[in-house]
Amino acid sequence: MALSNEDVREILRIIDTTPLAELRIETEGFSLQVLRQGPAMGDAVSRTPEMQGVRETASPTAGGEPGGGTAAVSIAASADSAAPGSGTPASPGAADTPAGAAPADGLLTVQAPMLGIFYRAESPGQPPFVEVGSRVEPDTTVCIIEVMKMMNSVPAGVSGTIVEVCEENAGLVEYAQPLFRVQPE
Amino acid sequence: MTITRVFVPNRGEIALRIVRACRKLGVESVVGTSDVDRDGVAALSADRAVCLGPGPAADSYLRDDVVVQAALGTGCDAIHPGYGFLSESPQLARRAREHGLVFVGPSPEVIELAGDKVRARREAARAGLAVLAGQEVQSAADAHEVAERIGYPILVKAAGGGGGRGIKLAQSSTRLEELLALAGREASAAFGDDRLYLERFIAAARHVEVQVAADEHDVIELGERDCSVQRRYQKVIEEAPAPSLPESARDALRTAAVTFARAISYRNLGTVEFVLDADSGRFSFLEMNCRIQVEHPVTEALTGCDLVCEQLRIAGGGSLSLSQSQVACEGHAVECRLTAEDAERGFRPSPGTISRFSIPLLPGLRIDTHCAAGTRVPPFYDSLLAKLIGHGADRAQAIGILREALERTEVVGVATNRELLLRVLDHPDFAAGAVTTGWLEETLGALPQAVRQ
C-alpha cells in the first residue's frame, strides 16, 4: 500500500478539525505518524530576525492548545525503516534555521539582520560596543553592520549577558548568521 | 583583465548553469542566495554560498547594495546576474563598476538606453530599422489623438517595462483613459517610471528574436528564435530556427539585429526582439534584452556555442571564441518550460515540496533544472522547474524527442503544466509550423476538455 500526497492532505485535514495532538496509523508494511507541535515552536520559527534581532534556541515548551501550531508529518515504511518512503518528512522552519544553531542550552542568539561587514566598535580604535560579560538590554547596540557605506546599528533585542562573540571584527557576515550568544536573565 | 571569481546573485537552474560555466572556464563561483534557497543545488554546487537576506526577493536578490557588498566581501572580481532579478539593473552595473567589479553584461549606459523603450525605439528608427507606429503620450487628450491617428486596437505600454509586463490592449477609445491610468499605476509600481507610449497592435503577431554577441572588435549574430507560444506575454515554448520563415526574411532579421547592436555600441550577449506580422510578413523592432535569456539553450543546441562562457570571456576583456563565418546552425531545437503552475486551475502557482522528480535521459534531449526529489518550490519566485530542450535533424524530430520526454516525466508534490505542454506539442496548428502570440490563449479554452478525454 502506498499513500498518495492527496491521502496525506486528507489526513491532515481530518486532524486539523479535531483536537488530537497525535495520530498514528499502522497497516501491514506501513506506518504513518502525524504530530501536532505546540505553539511555542511555531512562534520561535516564525519570528523573523529583522523584526526581533534574535532567535530563541532554547527548546520549545511542550503542550499548548491545538490549532496554534503546525503539523509535522513523517511517513515510514516499517518493512524498511531506513527508507523514508515516498514522502519527504516535512520539517517546519528547517529553511529558517541558521547553520550551526546552538544546542538547547538556554542561550539566546543575536543574529545578523542583514548581510554586510560586521564591526564591533563605533570606529577603529574605539572600544567594542560589547564584550563577553557585558550586560545588554533589548535596545543596547551590540555592533554595526555596513552595507555599501551605510552603517546599520544592531540592537541586542534581548536582555542578558554576552557569553560569546561569534564573529571576527570587520569580516563579512551573512543574513541570519549568529553574532553573539546571550545568557538570558 | 581576467576574471577569477564570479558572484552569482541568483537561484534555480540559471544559477546552476552559471556555476557550471565558471567551472568549465576554471573560474571560482560564489552564489548569493536568499535564506529559503540556501540548501538549493546552485548554492551547494558553487565554491561558496552566502545568504543575502530573507525569502522575498525585494529583501535579498533585488538588493543591489547587498549584492555588491557580498561580492566584495567574498573576494569576487565579477558579478554575473543571470536573468530576472537585477540582470538588467543599471544601478547594479554602475555600483559594480564603481567598486572595481566586472559586471557580466553591457555598460550601465547601454542598459539604461535599452531599458527605456521609447529611447530604444528612437535609436532603432535612426539606425534604419522598422519600428511600429507609436509615440510617447503625456496626457489623456494626447493619447486620444495618437490613438485616432494610429488606429484601434492599440497597445498601451510602459516606457520602463519589458519582459511582457506593463502592457494593456485598448480595443476602442471608450476604455483608453481607464487603461492608461491602470498601466501608469502598474508601471510606476513595477518600474518606478510611469511614462507610457502607444504602439500599433499587430493582430497576427509572431515573436522572433535574434541572439547577438559583441566583443571590443565585432558584433556577431547566432541566429533567431521563435517564441510565439506565449501566455499572458510569457513564453512557454521556444524554438530555433524560426519555422515558416523565408530565407530573405531570416537574413534581413539577423542583419537588422546586428545593425542595432552596432548602432548602440553594444558589448556582451544580447537579444534583439522583433514582432513579425504573420499576415504581411513584415517585421518591426520591439526591444533589446541585455541579459542571458531563459531560452538560450536552443541557440546553443544549434550552434554548439556555450553562450554563458562567451559572456564571461567577453566580460573579462577577451574576444569571442568564434567569428561570424564560424557560426553554423545545425538541425532544429525546441525548448519547453516546465513550470509549477496548475494549468487545470487557471495557472495558479503551485509551491510545495517535490517528492518525486523524474525526466528520462534521451538522446538529443538537454535538461536544465535545479529540481530533484526533496526540492522545495518557494512561493516567492517564478515557477520554472526545468527546461527541456529537444535537438534533432529537423523540427518534427525535435518535437518528437520532447513529446517522449514529457510523456515519461513524473513530478509529484507540486502541480505542473506538463499536460499543457504535451497538448501544444500534439496540436496540429503547432505541428504545421508557426503560430501567433495569441494562439495559445485563444485555443486554451478548448484545452481542459481535451485533457479530460
XYZ file of C-alpha atoms in Angstrom:
638
model
C 0.000 0.000 0.000
C 1.241 3.456 -0.825
C -0.101 6.745 0.402
C -0.519 9.479 -2.168
C 0.039 13.126 -1.425
C -3.693 13.577 -1.619
C -4.175 10.931 1.081
C -1.739 12.723 3.374
C -3.516 16.007 2.775
C -6.834 14.376 3.593
C -5.410 13.014 6.844
C -4.073 16.461 7.711
C -7.487 17.946 7.006
C -9.051 15.446 9.393
C -6.566 16.083 12.167
C -6.987 19.830 11.684
C -10.654 19.548 12.560
C -10.021 17.507 15.695
C -8.286 18.343 18.977
C -5.907 15.397 18.510
C -2.254 16.082 19.283
C -1.014 12.915 17.660
C -2.300 10.404 15.126
C -0.715 7.095 14.338
C -1.896 4.800 11.563
C -0.320 1.397 11.129
C -1.073 -1.093 8.426
C 0.873 -4.012 7.107
C 4.239 -2.717 5.912
C 3.338 0.866 6.563
C 3.043 3.321 9.404
C 2.061 6.959 9.438
C 2.584 9.295 12.335
C 1.204 12.813 12.443
C 2.323 15.067 15.298
C 0.931 18.460 16.066
C 3.562 20.745 17.506
C 2.935 23.227 20.266
C 2.608 26.923 19.599
C 5.949 27.678 21.258
C 7.799 26.039 18.380
C 5.638 27.732 15.782
C 6.303 31.048 17.441
C 10.059 30.604 17.536
C 10.112 29.552 13.922
C 8.050 32.407 12.598
C 9.942 35.036 14.499
C 11.983 36.847 11.906
C 15.409 38.191 12.765
C 14.846 41.596 11.151
C 11.921 42.150 13.483
C 13.413 40.721 16.599
C 17.133 40.613 16.028
C 17.216 37.367 17.968
C 16.156 33.787 17.755
C 15.437 31.643 20.734
C 17.455 28.489 20.549
C 16.002 27.092 23.737
C 13.888 24.003 23.235
C 10.196 24.636 22.767
C 7.879 24.128 25.676
C 5.669 21.121 25.369
C 1.928 21.107 25.028
C -0.167 24.035 24.056
C -3.622 24.367 22.693
C -4.467 22.562 19.478
C -4.640 24.626 16.335
C -1.916 27.004 17.392
C 0.975 25.070 15.943
C 1.920 23.492 12.696
C 1.660 19.805 11.956
C 4.644 17.720 11.032
C 4.190 14.558 9.045
C 6.526 11.656 8.789
C 5.880 8.582 6.773
C 7.935 5.467 7.185
C 7.617 2.086 5.591
C 8.046 -0.222 8.560
C 9.320 -3.049 6.356
C 12.326 -0.938 5.540
C 12.863 1.525 8.321
C 15.917 3.053 6.643
C 13.930 4.397 3.707
C 11.841 7.466 4.366
C 9.222 6.309 1.881
C 7.759 8.395 -0.871
C 7.026 11.376 1.314
C 9.803 13.671 2.360
C 9.441 14.434 6.048
C 8.296 17.986 6.401
C 10.493 19.936 8.756
C 8.879 23.248 9.531
C 11.373 26.024 9.836
C 14.297 23.983 8.519
C 14.986 26.646 5.916
C 14.684 29.239 8.593
C 17.210 27.774 10.969
C 20.675 29.267 10.640
C 23.544 26.900 10.153
C 25.284 25.977 13.390
C 22.478 26.960 15.689
C 23.354 26.424 19.315
C 22.155 23.352 21.156
C 19.322 23.684 23.613
C 21.492 25.214 26.319
C 19.133 28.040 27.186
C 21.232 30.644 25.396
C 19.781 33.236 23.050
C 21.415 34.074 19.754
C 21.681 37.548 18.261
C 21.691 37.073 14.510
C 22.804 39.367 11.698
C 19.675 41.179 10.482
C 21.354 41.694 7.090
C 24.406 40.702 5.081
C 27.298 43.112 5.475
C 30.572 43.884 7.198
C 30.480 43.266 10.937
C 32.018 45.968 13.124
C 32.275 45.583 16.865
C 33.037 49.252 17.544
C 31.782 52.677 16.512
C 35.057 53.308 14.658
C 38.574 51.824 14.549
C 40.404 52.427 17.832
C 37.220 52.772 19.819
C 36.371 50.133 22.417
C 33.890 47.446 21.282
C 30.211 48.039 21.968
C 30.100 44.824 23.980
C 32.485 42.150 25.242
C 31.959 38.765 26.832
C 30.445 39.582 30.219
C 28.707 42.757 29.062
C 25.117 43.118 30.180
C 22.705 44.075 27.409
C 19.156 45.347 27.250
C 16.977 44.930 24.127
C 17.939 48.376 22.843
C 21.685 48.085 23.588
C 23.691 48.459 20.384
C 25.907 45.401 20.040
C 27.520 46.020 16.667
C 27.370 47.833 13.335
C 26.777 46.161 10.003
C 27.939 48.070 6.964
C 26.233 47.668 3.629
C 27.865 49.837 0.979
C 28.940 52.636 3.358
C 25.577 52.570 5.120
C 26.185 51.889 8.795
C 23.350 49.994 10.465
C 23.446 49.681 14.227
C 22.162 46.385 15.535
C 20.328 46.245 18.878
C 20.614 43.160 21.082
C 16.862 42.635 21.088
C 17.134 40.665 24.348
C 18.209 41.171 27.954
C 21.076 39.213 29.410
C 24.804 38.737 29.492
C 27.013 38.233 26.438
C 28.726 34.860 26.757
C 30.191 34.537 23.278
C 31.174 36.772 20.352
C 30.810 34.528 17.318
C 32.463 36.572 14.576
C 35.732 38.407 13.953
C 35.654 42.168 13.624
C 35.480 43.564 10.047
C 34.527 40.259 8.449
C 31.616 39.563 6.125
C 28.545 38.182 7.862
C 25.593 36.636 6.107
C 21.950 37.272 6.745
C 20.887 35.408 9.930
C 24.450 34.481 10.881
C 24.863 34.152 14.666
C 26.808 37.132 16.033
C 26.511 36.862 19.817
C 25.254 34.359 22.352
C 23.441 35.742 25.332
C 22.651 34.186 28.695
C 19.169 35.481 29.474
C 18.185 36.910 32.849
C 41.835 41.682 -17.348
C 40.864 38.207 -16.295
C 38.075 37.078 -14.052
C 38.987 34.675 -11.256
C 35.897 34.531 -9.033
C 32.320 35.279 -10.056
C 29.463 36.304 -7.775
C 26.069 34.916 -8.846
C 23.142 36.641 -7.078
C 20.518 34.305 -8.471
C 18.812 30.972 -7.944
C 17.391 27.943 -9.684
C 18.572 26.481 -12.933
C 20.291 29.647 -14.190
C 22.472 29.999 -11.092
C 23.486 26.363 -11.526
C 24.102 26.970 -15.246
C 26.463 29.872 -14.450
C 28.286 27.911 -11.726
C 28.939 25.145 -14.262
C 30.164 27.576 -16.908
C 32.561 29.076 -14.352
C 33.882 25.628 -13.507
C 34.379 24.883 -17.202
C 36.495 28.033 -17.515
C 38.453 27.304 -14.335
C 36.867 30.245 -12.529
C 35.514 30.084 -8.966
C 31.910 30.940 -8.207
C 30.075 32.272 -5.165
C 26.278 32.083 -5.179
C 24.296 34.726 -3.303
C 21.032 33.189 -2.129
C 18.003 34.066 -0.089
C 17.563 32.104 3.109
C 14.955 29.796 1.559
C 17.382 28.853 -1.227
C 20.497 28.260 0.815
C 20.147 24.486 0.556
C 19.400 24.674 -3.167
C 21.544 22.802 -5.634
C 23.034 26.025 -7.068
C 24.268 27.103 -3.632
C 25.613 23.615 -2.917
C 27.381 23.343 -6.280
C 29.204 26.651 -6.038
C 32.587 27.042 -4.372
C 30.825 29.079 -1.724
C 27.364 30.430 -0.976
C 26.331 33.385 1.149
C 22.883 34.345 2.320
C 21.825 37.777 1.038
C 18.624 38.088 3.020
C 15.187 36.618 3.650
C 12.931 34.926 1.089
C 11.118 37.861 -0.507
C 13.236 38.961 -3.475
C 12.968 42.639 -2.546
C 14.939 41.856 0.631
C 17.552 39.589 -0.983
C 18.006 39.072 -4.741
C 16.903 42.610 -5.596
C 19.222 44.443 -3.167
C 21.990 45.771 -5.412
C 23.812 47.268 -2.391
C 23.846 43.935 -0.563
C 24.873 42.094 -3.731
C 27.903 44.337 -4.310
C 28.842 44.176 -0.627
C 28.632 40.378 -0.725
C 30.691 40.181 -3.944
C 33.398 42.380 -2.420
C 33.306 40.567 0.906
C 33.786 37.170 -0.734
C 36.690 38.338 -2.879
C 34.886 38.159 -6.209
C 36.023 40.248 -9.163
C 32.883 39.893 -11.273
C 29.099 39.648 -10.940
C 27.026 37.505 -13.294
C 23.386 38.435 -12.632
C 21.750 35.645 -14.677
C 18.233 36.526 -15.868
C 15.418 38.170 -13.926
C 16.119 39.948 -10.602
C 18.940 42.512 -11.154
C 20.027 41.221 -14.565
C 19.070 44.448 -16.320
C 19.652 46.872 -13.480
C 21.796 49.842 -14.487
C 22.151 50.566 -10.745
C 23.862 47.233 -10.136
C 26.062 47.605 -13.229
C 27.068 51.098 -12.125
C 27.674 50.170 -8.498
C 29.772 47.195 -9.584
C 31.877 49.399 -11.841
C 32.364 51.981 -9.075
C 33.788 49.250 -6.862
C 36.077 47.788 -9.480
C 33.914 44.730 -10.163
C 33.208 43.467 -13.666
C 29.500 43.352 -14.462
C 28.837 40.489 -16.871
C 26.690 42.396 -19.335
C 26.733 45.688 -21.209
C 27.594 49.051 -19.650
C 25.056 50.756 -17.383
C 24.567 53.429 -20.051
C 23.580 50.837 -22.661
C 21.313 49.015 -20.175
C 19.593 52.336 -19.480
C 19.125 53.040 -23.166
C 17.741 49.577 -23.910
C 15.547 49.680 -20.802
C 13.892 52.903 -21.952
C 11.617 51.524 -24.666
C 10.869 54.978 -26.055
C 14.562 55.789 -26.464
C 15.326 52.317 -27.836
C 12.606 52.708 -30.490
C 14.072 56.064 -31.470
C 17.594 54.625 -31.747
C 16.308 51.693 -33.806
C 14.498 54.017 -36.220
C 17.616 56.160 -36.500
C 19.647 53.049 -37.353
C 17.216 52.311 -40.175
C 15.174 49.536 -38.541
C 11.424 49.369 -38.992
C 9.538 50.236 -35.810
C 5.783 50.046 -35.262
C 3.856 53.293 -35.433
C 3.765 54.661 -31.919
C 4.553 57.542 -29.646
C 5.032 58.541 -26.043
C 1.926 60.176 -24.590
C 1.795 62.765 -21.812
C -1.938 63.132 -21.231
C -5.286 61.531 -21.977
C -6.002 64.104 -24.687
C -2.633 63.380 -26.188
C -3.357 59.637 -26.103
C -6.737 60.005 -27.820
C -5.137 61.988 -30.608
C -2.295 59.486 -31.121
C -4.679 56.518 -30.961
C -7.021 58.069 -33.553
C -4.076 58.604 -35.874
C -2.644 55.067 -35.495
C -6.000 53.299 -35.201
C -7.581 50.824 -32.769
C -6.980 48.354 -31.284
C -3.840 49.843 -29.813
C -1.304 48.775 -27.191
C -0.557 50.864 -24.103
C 2.999 50.128 -22.984
C 5.275 51.252 -20.164
C 8.438 53.047 -21.307
C 10.308 51.381 -18.449
C 8.671 47.992 -18.989
C 9.870 44.819 -20.591
C 9.531 41.078 -20.413
C 5.881 41.475 -21.317
C 4.965 43.436 -18.197
C 3.002 46.672 -18.179
C 1.109 46.077 -21.429
C -2.597 46.807 -21.973
C -4.696 46.415 -25.103
C -7.265 49.120 -25.823
C -9.974 47.938 -28.221
C -11.549 51.361 -28.620
C -11.450 54.884 -27.246
C -14.066 54.010 -24.588
C -11.672 52.339 -22.203
C -8.474 54.108 -23.310
C -8.300 56.522 -20.368
C -9.032 53.812 -17.841
C -6.304 51.573 -19.302
C -3.856 54.471 -19.371
C -4.427 55.105 -15.682
C -4.109 51.407 -14.885
C -0.919 50.982 -16.945
C 0.545 54.137 -15.412
C -0.080 52.885 -11.891
C 1.346 49.449 -12.685
C 4.359 50.932 -14.429
C 5.246 53.253 -11.594
C 4.841 50.444 -9.063
C 6.831 47.889 -11.069
C 9.469 50.042 -12.760
C 9.404 53.346 -10.844
C 8.668 55.078 -14.139
C 5.113 55.979 -15.136
C 5.879 57.110 -18.692
C 3.661 55.415 -21.252
C 3.602 55.092 -25.006
C 1.107 53.801 -27.508
C 2.060 51.318 -30.184
C 0.215 49.868 -33.151
C -1.225 46.435 -32.353
C -0.489 43.552 -34.715
C -3.380 41.095 -34.609
C -1.492 38.116 -36.041
C 1.931 38.604 -34.459
C 4.855 36.251 -34.130
C 7.638 36.873 -31.659
C 11.020 36.387 -33.287
C 14.282 37.390 -31.649
C 17.911 37.345 -32.716
C 20.814 36.350 -30.461
C 23.765 38.692 -30.811
C 27.172 38.720 -29.147
C 29.681 41.540 -29.226
C 33.247 41.988 -28.043
C 35.516 45.013 -28.439
C 36.040 44.274 -32.121
C 32.953 42.752 -33.603
C 29.231 42.072 -33.376
C 28.013 38.655 -34.491
C 24.591 37.029 -34.611
C 23.874 33.413 -33.693
C 20.573 33.043 -35.438
C 16.995 33.706 -34.462
C 14.483 32.068 -32.119
C 10.719 31.955 -32.438
C 8.961 32.419 -29.085
C 5.373 32.810 -30.219
C 3.828 30.209 -27.918
C 3.022 32.576 -25.073
C 0.580 33.009 -22.267
C -0.004 36.499 -20.955
C 3.141 37.662 -22.771
C 5.160 34.955 -21.000
C 6.994 32.482 -23.213
C 6.045 28.820 -22.894
C 7.801 27.137 -25.838
C 10.706 28.499 -27.894
C 12.495 27.159 -30.924
C 15.218 27.765 -33.447
C 15.354 28.321 -36.307
C 12.036 30.157 -36.666
C 9.705 27.899 -38.670
C 7.967 29.001 -41.871
C 10.194 31.982 -42.487
C 11.535 32.787 -45.962
C 15.335 32.887 -46.123
C 15.255 36.515 -47.217
C 13.294 37.487 -44.091
C 15.660 35.461 -41.906
C 18.676 37.269 -43.343
C 17.004 40.645 -43.016
C 16.146 39.995 -39.347
C 19.659 38.921 -38.470
C 21.171 41.892 -40.281
C 18.805 44.305 -38.546
C 19.784 42.902 -35.122
C 23.494 43.351 -35.791
C 22.883 46.851 -37.151
C 21.073 47.869 -33.974
C 23.709 46.364 -31.668
C 26.429 48.228 -33.596
C 24.446 51.477 -33.524
C 24.293 51.494 -29.723
C 27.890 50.183 -29.289
C 26.601 47.058 -27.596
C 29.020 44.765 -25.734
C 28.440 41.256 -24.386
C 25.492 38.973 -25.089
C 22.129 40.417 -26.059
C 18.860 39.661 -27.778
C 17.056 41.903 -30.238
C 13.323 41.213 -30.253
C 11.079 41.728 -33.245
C 7.389 41.407 -33.898
C 6.667 39.664 -37.173
C 3.320 40.365 -38.821
C 2.185 36.899 -39.902
C -0.178 38.409 -42.484
C 2.190 40.784 -44.250
C 5.498 39.101 -43.426
C 6.909 42.447 -42.288
C 8.897 42.687 -39.075
C 9.447 45.577 -36.683
C 11.868 46.211 -33.828
C 10.383 45.691 -30.357
C 13.187 45.926 -27.791
C 16.619 44.711 -26.853
C 17.313 42.495 -23.840
C 20.674 42.917 -22.134
C 20.825 39.565 -20.352
C 21.263 35.854 -20.945
C 17.762 34.646 -21.811
C 15.871 31.700 -20.427
C 15.674 30.227 -23.927
C 19.399 30.499 -24.769
C 19.852 26.675 -24.889
C 18.040 26.364 -28.227
C 20.703 28.600 -29.772
C 23.416 26.624 -28.016
C 21.963 23.390 -29.413
C 22.134 24.691 -32.978
C 25.482 26.468 -32.840
C 27.388 24.347 -30.304
C 28.462 27.618 -28.698
C 28.388 27.934 -24.881
C 26.774 31.341 -24.526
C 27.411 31.753 -20.794
C 31.117 31.044 -21.326
C 31.120 33.633 -24.123
C 29.559 36.166 -21.740
C 32.264 35.572 -19.148
C 35.014 35.677 -21.758
C 33.830 38.993 -23.195
C 33.278 40.498 -19.753
C 36.834 39.525 -18.799
C 38.159 41.558 -21.714
C 38.690 38.597 -24.009
C 37.421 38.039 -27.508
C 34.539 35.978 -28.788
C 35.650 32.407 -29.387
C 34.186 32.426 -32.875
C 33.728 34.807 -35.791
C 30.584 35.289 -37.859
C 31.815 32.943 -40.569
C 32.284 30.197 -37.974
C 28.667 30.349 -36.809
C 26.879 27.332 -38.240
C 23.365 26.340 -37.247
C 22.612 22.636 -37.390
C 19.238 20.972 -37.117
C 16.257 22.230 -35.150
C 15.809 22.735 -31.407
C 12.652 23.232 -29.335
C 12.567 24.169 -25.656
C 9.633 23.918 -23.309
C 9.397 25.413 -19.842
C 8.120 23.019 -17.228
C 6.632 25.190 -14.501
C 4.968 24.643 -11.147
C 1.707 26.123 -12.361
C -1.567 24.321 -12.214
C -2.734 24.571 -15.815
C -6.024 22.902 -14.855
C -6.793 25.563 -12.267
C -6.173 28.829 -14.033
C -2.373 28.533 -13.942
C -2.222 29.105 -10.226
C 1.336 28.851 -8.950
C 1.769 25.620 -7.056
C 4.501 25.951 -4.429
C 5.352 22.982 -2.246
C 7.912 20.236 -1.854
C 8.680 17.944 -4.753
C 8.569 14.329 -3.587
C 9.334 12.742 -6.937
C 11.057 14.301 -9.945
C 11.960 12.226 -12.935
C 12.705 13.230 -16.520
C 14.099 10.475 -18.764
C 17.535 10.883 -20.319
C 17.103 10.607 -24.071
C 19.455 11.119 -26.994
C 19.019 14.688 -28.275
C 17.465 15.887 -25.001
C 19.042 18.510 -22.758
C 17.580 19.124 -19.304
C 18.406 22.294 -17.389
C 16.996 22.014 -13.899
C 17.720 22.608 -10.237
C 14.985 20.234 -9.100
C 15.048 16.741 -7.626
C 13.040 14.795 -5.065
C 13.063 16.918 -1.916
C 13.411 20.286 -3.677
C 11.191 22.950 -2.170
C 9.414 25.278 -4.586
C 9.123 28.519 -2.595
C 6.214 30.871 -3.176
C 8.415 33.945 -3.692
C 9.822 33.413 -7.167
C 8.909 32.391 -10.685
C 7.704 28.854 -11.061
C 10.210 27.446 -13.548
C 11.151 23.876 -12.599
C 13.036 22.712 -15.660
C 13.769 23.487 -19.277
C 13.619 20.564 -21.664
C 15.420 21.102 -24.946
C 14.991 18.659 -27.809
C 17.510 18.872 -30.654
C 17.018 16.877 -33.836
C 17.839 16.906 -37.517
C 14.539 18.628 -38.226
C 11.600 20.173 -36.391
C 9.491 17.015 -36.288
C 12.341 15.081 -34.716
C 12.976 17.776 -32.091
C 9.279 17.834 -31.186
C 9.237 14.026 -31.054
C 12.085 13.975 -28.521
C 10.250 16.469 -26.304
C 6.983 14.560 -26.551
C 8.597 11.340 -25.461
C 10.430 13.093 -22.635
C 7.296 14.836 -21.353
C 5.186 11.713 -21.574
C 7.641 9.933 -19.306
C 8.207 12.910 -16.998
C 6.937 12.472 -13.452
C 6.655 15.293 -10.972
C 4.894 14.609 -7.676
C 4.289 17.119 -4.912
C 3.560 20.211 -6.999
C 1.171 20.652 -9.915
C 2.831 21.341 -13.265
C 1.965 22.465 -16.783
C 3.199 19.160 -18.270
C -0.164 18.241 -19.790
C -0.475 21.650 -21.380
C 2.980 21.373 -22.958
C 2.054 17.976 -24.388
C -1.187 19.382 -25.777
C 0.713 22.148 -27.549
C 3.278 19.753 -29.000
C 0.459 17.466 -30.208
C -1.643 20.229 -31.687
C -1.938 20.264 -35.493
C -1.534 24.076 -35.553
C 1.797 23.822 -33.780
C 2.906 20.839 -35.847
C 2.125 22.808 -39.008
C 4.680 25.452 -38.098
C 4.312 28.996 -36.997
C 1.621 30.026 -34.526
C 0.949 33.575 -33.323
C 1.397 35.032 -29.853
C -2.358 34.953 -29.245
C -2.730 31.330 -30.340
C -2.198 29.564 -27.008
C -4.727 31.674 -25.129
C -7.253 31.536 -27.974
C -7.079 27.739 -28.128
C -6.708 27.369 -24.365
C -10.466 27.443 -23.784
C -10.715 24.084 -25.537
C -7.705 22.572 -23.821
C -9.005 21.473 -20.402
C -11.797 19.431 -22.036
C -9.281 17.851 -24.355
C -7.118 16.945 -21.404
C -10.005 15.203 -19.638
C -10.822 12.952 -22.585
